[in-house]
Structure formats: structure tokens, C-alpha cells
C-alpha atoms as one frame of an Amber mdcrd trajectory, in Angstrom:
protein
 103.451  75.837  90.337 100.610  73.285  90.483  97.146  74.541  91.338  96.399
  73.568  94.969  93.624  71.071  95.610  91.166  71.363  98.491  89.479  68.420
 100.192  85.734  67.864  99.799  84.000  69.297 102.872  82.007  66.081 103.379
  84.778  64.451 105.425  84.254  62.673 108.741  86.376  62.179 111.845  86.150
  58.384 111.593  87.523  58.469 108.031  84.302  57.063 106.543  83.483  60.316
 104.770  84.594  61.555 101.365  88.315  61.672 100.625  88.114  63.258  97.170
  89.095  66.769  96.187  86.458  69.443  95.651  85.518  70.666  92.181  82.462
  72.761  93.077  81.524  75.256  95.755  78.445  76.234  97.719  76.773  78.850
  95.525  75.517  80.781  98.557  78.608  81.350 100.714  81.478  80.223  98.426
  83.356  78.986 101.509  83.492  75.184 101.012  84.204  72.796  98.157  82.538
  69.523  97.187  83.386  66.717  94.796  79.752  66.603  93.617  76.091  67.158
  94.437  75.739  63.958  96.518  78.369  65.110  99.016  76.908  68.614  99.078
  73.461  67.235  99.961  74.913  64.877 102.552  76.875  67.681 104.193  74.059
  70.242 104.214  72.865  69.419 107.749  76.265  70.585 109.057  77.054  73.275
 106.517  73.755  75.117 106.900  74.864  76.239 110.392  77.563  78.354 108.738
  75.834  79.012 105.440  72.750  80.420 107.174  74.679  82.204 109.920  73.333
  85.702 110.707  76.860  86.990 109.994  76.481  85.799 106.410  73.277  87.757
 105.934  73.671  91.050 104.105  71.254  92.599 106.598  73.546  91.813 109.565
  73.940  94.665 112.074  76.468  95.058 114.879  75.119  94.556 118.388  75.269
  98.229 119.336  72.981  99.108 116.408  70.404  96.441 117.301  70.475  97.531
 120.955  70.345 101.243 120.069  73.325 102.263 122.159  76.795 103.706 121.705
  79.515 101.066 121.267  82.110 100.686 123.992  84.919 101.918 121.779  83.263
 105.342 121.595  84.987 107.171 124.420  83.084 110.283 123.541  81.111 111.536
 120.582  83.318 111.563 117.526  86.136 109.549 119.094  86.638 106.275 117.248
  89.683 104.094 117.602  90.298 100.641 116.154  92.714  99.062 118.577  92.217
  96.326 121.139  94.100  95.849 124.378  97.813  95.288 123.898  98.950  91.732
 124.672 101.728  89.516 123.353 102.595  90.049 119.697 103.365  86.495 118.571
 101.961  87.136 115.076 102.752  90.073 112.853 100.332  92.993 112.882 101.596
  94.655 109.706 102.196  92.973 106.318 105.523  91.201 105.755 108.178  92.904
 103.625 111.109  91.726 101.555 113.866  93.544 103.414 116.472  92.886 100.732
 115.080  93.482  97.209 118.371  92.102  95.899 117.640  92.220  92.187 116.951
  95.968  92.135 119.817  96.827  94.498 123.089  94.850  94.589 121.889  92.650
  91.725 121.605  88.894  91.307 125.298  88.660  90.461 126.406  90.268  93.747
 129.686  88.561  94.544 129.749  88.922  98.320 128.055  87.351 101.320 124.930
  89.154 102.495 124.515  89.955 106.177 120.999  90.813 107.360 119.886  92.043
 110.776 116.295  91.979 112.021 116.893  93.834 115.278 113.309  93.787 116.600
 112.010  90.878 114.592 108.701  89.908 116.154 107.660  86.734 114.338 109.577
  85.378 111.337 107.383  86.733 108.555 109.895  89.362 107.331 112.763  86.865
 107.537 110.785  84.205 105.668 109.593  86.567 102.937 113.050  88.123 102.477
 114.849  84.788 102.103 112.045  83.302  99.983 112.411  86.125  97.447 116.187
  85.929  97.000 116.652  85.301  93.246 117.899  81.856  92.218 120.960  83.345
  90.533 122.484  84.559  93.808 124.931  81.882  95.025 126.868  83.436  97.911
 126.204  82.767 101.622 123.555  84.675 103.579 123.858  85.270 107.317 120.645
  86.287 109.088 120.783  87.760 112.592 117.420  87.866 114.388 116.692  89.510
 117.729 113.669  90.132 119.917 113.587  90.936 123.621 110.623  88.611 124.285
 111.592  84.982 124.955 108.140  83.805 123.829 108.861  85.260 120.388 112.466
  84.039 120.180 111.643  80.500 121.341 108.892  80.155 118.733 111.191  81.551
 116.028 113.916  79.067 117.001 111.478  76.137 116.930 110.119  77.111 113.510
 113.644  77.427 112.094 114.600  74.053 113.556 111.604  72.414 111.878 112.611
  74.041 108.595 116.214  72.874 108.918 115.562  69.324 110.187 112.750  67.977
 108.046 113.490  65.884 104.961 109.952  66.345 103.598 109.379  69.964 102.628
 105.578  69.762 102.371 105.280  68.072 105.784 107.618  70.685 107.273 105.614
  73.564 105.786 102.348  72.126 107.115 103.873  71.666 110.567 105.330  75.196
 110.586 102.020  76.772 109.617 100.204  75.129 112.520 102.956  75.654 115.098
 103.036  79.304 113.999  99.305  80.026 113.764  97.031  77.235 115.065  95.910
  76.977 118.681  95.662  73.182 118.395  98.102  70.992 116.469  98.268  67.378
 115.318 100.083  64.540 117.070 102.581  64.492 114.185 103.340  68.189 114.793
 103.865  67.573 118.507 106.181  64.642 117.735 108.230  66.951 115.536 108.559
  69.446 118.419 109.488  66.811 120.976 112.148  64.870 119.083 115.136  64.372
 121.345 117.807  65.322 118.819 117.618  67.975 116.120 119.961  66.862 113.346
 120.443  68.838 110.160 123.125  69.202 107.540 121.707  72.162 105.631 122.327
  75.657 106.958 123.187  76.471 110.571 121.394  77.872 113.588 123.034  79.521
 116.582 120.893  80.484 119.569 122.437  83.019 121.966 120.499  83.350 125.227
 121.121  84.525 128.770 121.777  81.497 131.010 118.484  81.942 132.866 116.519
  81.496 129.634 117.874  78.100 128.636 115.989  76.180 131.333 112.735  77.800
 130.239 113.003  76.591 126.639 111.577  73.116 127.329 108.245  74.718 128.263
 107.754  75.686 124.629 107.712  72.084 123.400 105.828  70.549 126.337 102.068
  70.816 126.893 101.311  71.881 130.474 100.406  68.807 132.507  96.726  67.944
 132.304  95.832  70.607 129.693  93.395  69.124 127.186  92.360  70.390 123.768
  88.897  71.308 125.112  90.381  73.250 128.017  92.819  75.058 125.728  89.968
  76.016 123.388  87.927  77.384 126.295  90.896  79.425 127.523  91.361  80.855
 124.055  87.723  81.641 123.235  87.330  83.337 126.616  89.585  85.966 125.015
  88.737  85.846 121.308  84.947  85.727 121.844  84.760  87.670 125.109  81.409
  89.428 125.559  83.255  92.445 126.911  84.967  92.735 123.497  81.830  92.206
 121.431  81.688  95.787 120.166  85.344  95.669 119.143  84.780  92.403 117.286
  81.736  93.856 115.547  83.723  96.974 114.660  86.103  94.798 112.673  83.255
  92.887 111.033  81.451  95.940 109.640  84.195  96.249 107.020  83.876  92.648
 105.822  81.722  90.972 103.201  79.094  88.537 104.551  81.123  85.401 103.730
  84.279  86.889 105.183  82.433  87.664 108.429  81.517  83.967 108.681  85.115
  82.955 107.977  86.496  85.335 110.594  84.045  84.043 113.179  85.179  80.468
 112.450  88.795  81.549 112.905  87.971  83.098 116.284  86.062  79.996 117.340
  88.448  77.171 116.488  91.795  78.962 116.144  92.998  76.741 113.287  94.599
  78.156 110.154  92.984  75.894 107.557  90.701  76.159 104.548  87.113  76.596
 105.779  85.980  73.076 104.890  89.230  71.223 105.669  89.290  68.249 108.098
  89.887  69.306 111.684  89.599  66.063 113.643  93.370  65.478 113.890  93.954
  68.757 115.751  93.740  67.476 119.316  96.947  68.761 120.957  97.255  72.222
 122.552 100.019  74.121 120.776 102.725  74.278 123.492 104.433  77.275 121.882
 101.226  79.234 122.594  99.991  77.441 125.753 103.277  77.026 127.612 101.595
  78.826 130.530  98.682  76.611 131.497  95.671  78.922 131.820  96.662  81.785
 129.533  95.930  82.667 125.914  98.785  85.142 125.422  97.506  87.321 122.567
  94.935  90.074 122.264  91.438  89.232 121.068  92.170  91.133 117.847  95.182
  89.017 116.853  94.594  87.640 113.361  97.001  85.703 111.099  95.783  87.830
 108.172  97.372  90.967 109.598 100.917  89.761 108.958 100.605  89.339 105.188
  99.686  91.493 102.204  95.921  91.252 101.769  96.308  91.706  98.019  98.748
  88.780  97.830  96.392  86.689  99.947  93.342  87.549  97.851  95.301  86.737
  94.697  96.068  83.248  96.059  93.870  80.282  95.226  91.250  78.727  97.495
  89.975  76.474  94.753  86.320  76.886  93.789  85.615  78.379  97.265  86.420
  81.923  96.152  85.328  83.568  99.437  87.513  81.385 101.696  89.979  84.053
 102.830  91.742  81.791 105.343  92.030  79.073 102.716  93.740  81.679 100.538
  95.958  82.717 103.451  96.901  79.099 104.154  97.857  78.605 100.511  99.774
  81.911 100.342 101.856  81.144 103.456 102.401  77.586 102.200 103.814  78.986
  98.932 106.113  81.479 100.696 107.355  78.875 103.186 107.992  76.379 100.380
 110.212  78.945  98.647 111.928  79.712 101.974 112.712  76.035 102.583 113.972
  75.626  99.042 116.381  78.534  99.485 117.807  77.366 102.842 118.145  73.832
 101.445 119.943  74.813  98.257 122.057  77.679  99.617 124.379  78.553 102.457
 121.987  80.321 104.832 122.893  80.627 108.507 120.824  82.024 111.371 121.832
  83.655 114.653 119.080  84.249 117.220 119.362  86.608 120.175 116.972  87.567
 122.959 118.237  90.872 124.278 117.615  94.570 124.477 119.067  96.569 121.613
 121.798  97.952 123.870 123.011  94.473 124.848 122.587  93.100 121.327 124.910
  95.667 119.765 127.729  94.604 122.097 127.750  91.234 120.292 127.756  92.663
 116.769 130.471  94.051 114.525 130.532  97.661 113.379 129.861  98.185 109.667
 128.871  94.550 109.147 125.301  94.504 107.820 123.944  95.033 104.316 120.388
  95.459 105.607 119.047  96.301 109.032 115.314  96.236 109.760 114.162  97.509
 113.154 110.345  97.451 112.890 108.928 100.537 114.655 111.647 100.730 117.284
 112.117 104.341 116.135 108.643 105.410 117.315 108.739 107.834 120.226 106.864
 105.376 122.438 109.806 102.955 122.077 113.432 103.977 121.507 112.759 107.019
 119.350 114.788 107.802 116.244 117.780 109.352 118.069 118.378 106.365 120.311
 117.675 103.915 117.478 120.311 105.469 115.223 122.741 105.774 118.141 122.375
 102.064 118.963 122.044 100.633 115.456 123.373 103.056 112.829 127.063 102.141
 113.217 126.289  98.471 112.403 125.339  99.352 108.803 127.964  98.912 106.088
 129.403 102.204 104.798 128.913 103.167 101.127 132.455 102.160 100.150 131.725
  98.599 101.293 128.187  98.467  99.885 126.495 101.543  98.391 123.134  99.743
  98.667 123.368  99.038 102.416 120.141 100.244 104.029 118.676 100.667 107.497
 114.865 100.443 107.457 112.818 102.175 110.157 109.041 102.190 110.481 107.009
 104.981 112.060 103.576 103.697 113.081 102.742 106.368 115.639 104.296 109.496
 114.149 101.198 110.538 112.199  98.616 109.883 114.967 100.847 111.703 117.474
 101.367 114.711 115.197  97.888 115.108 113.678  96.184 118.220 114.954  92.452
 118.775 115.235  92.770 121.170 112.310  94.407 118.424 110.195  91.553 116.031
 110.925  88.868 118.616 110.253  90.474 119.741 106.997  90.749 116.155 105.776
  87.118 115.402 106.578  85.771 118.382 104.691  88.219 118.719 101.813  86.406
 117.870  98.577  89.189 116.262  96.536  88.478 113.844  93.659  89.086 110.797
  95.837  86.176 111.836  98.053  83.882 110.692  95.257  85.469 107.246  95.496
  84.883 107.274  99.234  81.261 108.278  98.846  80.688 105.659  96.183  82.273
 102.951  98.329  80.382 103.833 101.499  77.106 104.193  99.616  77.703 100.832
  97.937  78.338  99.155 101.297  75.357 100.878 102.870  73.032  99.670 100.136
  74.511  96.160 100.196  74.014  95.963 103.947  70.522  97.416 103.926  71.420
 100.738 105.518  69.651 103.903 104.545  72.451 106.163 103.315  72.287 109.524
 105.043  75.247 111.885 105.522  74.391 113.159 109.002  73.939 110.039 111.105
  75.252 109.593 114.617  78.948 108.784 114.956  78.152 105.222 116.082  76.359
 104.478 112.807  78.418 101.801 110.972  78.497 103.772 107.730  79.808 106.855
 109.550  82.561 104.717 111.097  83.330 103.387 107.628  83.519 106.977 106.388
  86.044 107.897 109.090  88.244 104.926 108.203  87.874 105.617 104.495  88.911
 109.223 105.015  91.990 108.037 106.911  92.973 105.807 104.015  92.621 108.546
 101.402  94.269 111.409 103.260  97.752 112.599 102.333 100.053 112.747 105.356
 103.228 114.071 103.740 102.911 117.508 105.348 102.148 115.962 108.740 105.260
 113.777 108.563 107.353 116.772 107.538 106.102 118.528 110.667 106.930 115.456
 112.752 110.498 115.416 111.399 110.940 119.088 112.276 109.576 118.585 115.785
 111.766 115.544 116.462 114.900 117.087 114.976 115.684 114.976 111.914 117.964
 117.738 110.596 120.557 117.004 113.293 120.729 113.233 112.773 123.361 113.293
 110.022 125.784 115.282 112.154 125.131 113.230 115.275 125.122 109.697 113.922
 126.645 109.909 110.429 123.574 108.503 108.760 121.275 110.226 106.287 117.754
 109.638 105.022 117.583 108.149 101.546 115.624 110.456  99.278 114.718 107.586
  96.973 113.702 104.348  98.661 115.074 101.135  97.192 113.701  98.453  99.562
 110.219  99.463 100.749 107.961 102.312  99.656 107.677 105.306 101.948 103.900
 104.865 102.191 103.307 101.236 101.083  99.718 101.110 102.326  98.538 104.355
 100.794  95.852 104.221  98.122  97.642 104.331  94.760  94.734 104.411  92.313
  92.488 107.439  91.879  88.816 107.886  91.216  87.965 106.646  87.734  91.038
 104.446  87.309  90.494 100.718  86.700  90.682  98.796  89.984  90.374 101.900
  92.177  87.224 100.703  93.927  88.670  97.229  94.554  91.861  98.697  96.001
  89.891 101.062  98.204  87.635  98.310  99.553  90.668  96.135 100.266  92.404
  98.912 102.202  89.314  99.379 104.358  88.907  95.638 104.973  91.721  95.566
 107.506  93.369  97.756 110.121  94.108 101.245 108.802  97.743 101.198 107.690
  97.695 104.380 105.600  99.447 106.348 108.367 102.430 103.951 108.471 105.606
 105.576 107.127 108.882 103.812 106.344 112.170 105.702 106.273 115.352 104.272
 104.745 118.800 105.374 105.891 122.376 105.021 104.621 125.721 105.657 106.245
 127.462 108.896 105.279
């Protein structure tokens, strides 16, 4: 694959600026690229606003530290939680997975059609990654059934699939999909793609199954509300993403980031465009109707971030040209690569899509027993949603039995099992257990404290940023196997085989049991880098996947 090229940051809205590609980066922030020193000097008057931002200073402190007060997320002394208010989930909030892993299961030479069900899909990231990673040697048809009970989610998924199926130019389609999926404002060319009167395509197939009342509402997702301008849409959005009432929560997220990444995240919150940091933005003048179909509402929580839906390691391993700190440039390039592979697969193969917008109970009435090779249900099995008993009752019978496909797998995710089961004794024991990994934690926190100008003391107040970092670090290094065993006993996993004729797979073949757990130990090469990366984002270490097979 060719190395991606990034446009010189010295562009201008009237097209009189530089149109070359960048070969060099700013040696201070490493966020932008330039074709040479002349453009860098010319652009400095604009770039210095970001390059000299207080967020990019290693001595930056969160507001609650400067104002000598407890942050708003501290309900009481010692109680720290990372979440924001729950709103629409139009972007993934946990990294995408390949729900098939064909090569290590059925094998590339599998001679049958594959039937996949994403029963609580959320956005398309798992679908896209799964199809993109199907090996070239597999030549049989693939049928993908996708369901979510939120019309906002289903409509956006349908539109993105239509763009993928209709466009004759793969790179233009990928660009359009990225912005329809993730950018608050889109280009006129993107809007034209959404508003074409007829969607004609010869490759693949798409079937959309909706209740009658939903069909009339679909046009709202390709039409900008009357009178809504780009400036108004941006104000509506930033009233959420930069709300003063959420300042402490925003700062909480930033204390885990490097200086340049703090600047990049602030830019993302300000303009809402998924682009490399120095990329031209002047063409993005149309409110994205799939996000602003209700006139005065930004539908997502202030914490929503495109980075959350993809593996941070994969993103960091992607290129952003010479601008090595441009994390959203890396994300843009990573998603572009995955989408390009996805489009190639649906163009060259027989891939069909069925989209539903129903509850799980209604959905299963449309589907055939024993039909699916893979079923992925997100965290439907958490107690706060269907719970594992109801999930297996509603979904388990749809999985192919071993005689039809011994590799057929149902994938459930437990995001809340560990937090709900952890006792005070578990937390205390983890905090004060002196295992070898604690040295890694201490080294990491001390390193961050020194880099950020903090005096490193072990007994600071719970609102001290380094103490918060310690709590998160501890959560990422703790072993939760015993806690999950206790959860399974309390919920009654032992009775599931008899009740629903499904059994837990002892050895996982699709997704690791604990994919976000720290794998390297103190002293191993790369351990510090892995540990820092885990702490850079939302704590996922408590997330537990369970795979199931039919008896």
C-alpha cells in the first residue's frame, strides 16, 4: 500500500495558498506538515495559536487544580468515575472487532456461504472491520444481517452502505463515508451524494426492513433542517462538546494525554471534523443531516470521540506523515485503509446486507433457527439490558449447531459485570497489593508527574491528577478473573446449558476473553508503551467477552 500524503498546512480558502504535499513537520508540536520552510514561516501567524496553546504546554493543569477545588466528578472523597452523561451512541465506544476470524476458524477454503448477525450493531465499525478482513481466498457469498433498535443508528448505517454500494470511485466513496460517519459538517459533494434521487448499484444487495411508521422519517436523514447554517450547527454542537458545565470531565480526559494530543483533541471538540490536523477545512460548509436531522440538537454526549471505536494501537501504528503526533490524522488514515478494504471486498464478492430496526424479540421472529455462523450482540447480555438469560433465550437458537458448523460462535460482551460485582474489599486489595506490575504503574505515574511538572508524592488528595492516574492505572493492571467467576456464580451460568442448549467456549477463537488487559509485564520490551496507551483512553480492562456454541 502506498504511503499516504498529507497536504501542506499553508493552504487557503480562496485556493491561492500552497497545494503541495508536506515533507516536514513543526518541530514543536509535530501536528502539521509543510512542503518547506517558506510555507512554515508564512503559516506561523495562524499555527502559533495551536502550537503555543496552553494545552500543549507540559506544565498544563486541569481547571480544578488551578482553582484549588474538588472536580465535579468527585461525588465524594475517593469516588472517581470516568463517564459522561449518556446520550445517543452514533459512534462506537469500544474498539471494533473482526467478528469472523475466518482463517483461524473455518479456513479460507470454507466451501459454504457465511451468514453473520450483528443483533445490536450500533454503528458499522464491527461490520466494516469483519468484512474488510475476510481473506482474499474465500469466494463464497456472505450475508450480513444488521439490527439496532434506534432508527438514528439504522438510518445512518443504511446511508453509509448505500454510498459504499453506489459509488464508482472507491477513494471518493471512502472520503464521503468518513465524513458522513464522523464529521459534523460535510462538503457539498458529500451532500449531493446523500441527496441523489436514485440509488443504483449492481454490486452486492441491500434490504432495509422497517416498520411502516419509520419509512416517512428516513428523508430527514438526508435533508438539512430548513434554515440551519454551518455556523448555527457548530454552535449547537460546541454548546455540548465545550460546555462549561462539563469542563472538569473534559479535563479529566486530558490529564492522560500528551501535550500535542491535548491540542489535537481540543481541535476535534471545536470543529467536529475528522481530518488531519493541518488539512484544508474550507469546503466543509454543510451541516451533516445524518447528525443534525433534528434542528437544534447535537445528539451525542460531550465525551463522544471517533477514537473510541477503533484500536488505539492500530491507530497509532498508522501513518500521519511527518506529523507524528497527529492522532486524528492517523485515525483518518486508519479508517480510510479499513474502508478501502471493505469496499474492495463488497465489490469483488457476493456480499448482501439486511438491515432491521427492531427489538430483539421482534427481530428473531424474522430470522431462521440455526442459520448463523456468527452472532455478535454487543453488551446486550449485561444485567442493565437483557441479561444473559434473556439474551440466550432470544438469540441462542439462531446459531448454527456443531454438525452444521463446528466453528459457529455467539459473542457476548460484559461491560458492567466487573463494576457491578467488585466489592470494597476487591478494590482495597488491588490498591495495596504489591505485585511486580505495581512497579510499572509507579514508574509510569512518576514519569507523567515529572513530565507535567507535578511534585510526585504518594499521599496527595484524591483530586490530584496523579492520584487519579494511579486509580486508572490500578484498574488497568488488576486481574479480574476471580471477580468474573463470582459474577457467573451469582447470575447462574451453570444452568444456561440445560436451559438454552448453549455452552461457554473454554478456548476463544474469535475475540480474546480480556482483549484490553495489559499483556506485557514489568521489564518486558514495550511494557511501558503498552501501559501508557491503555491509560490514554477510557478504561477497558474490565470488559469481558464470552463466546458460546450450541450443544
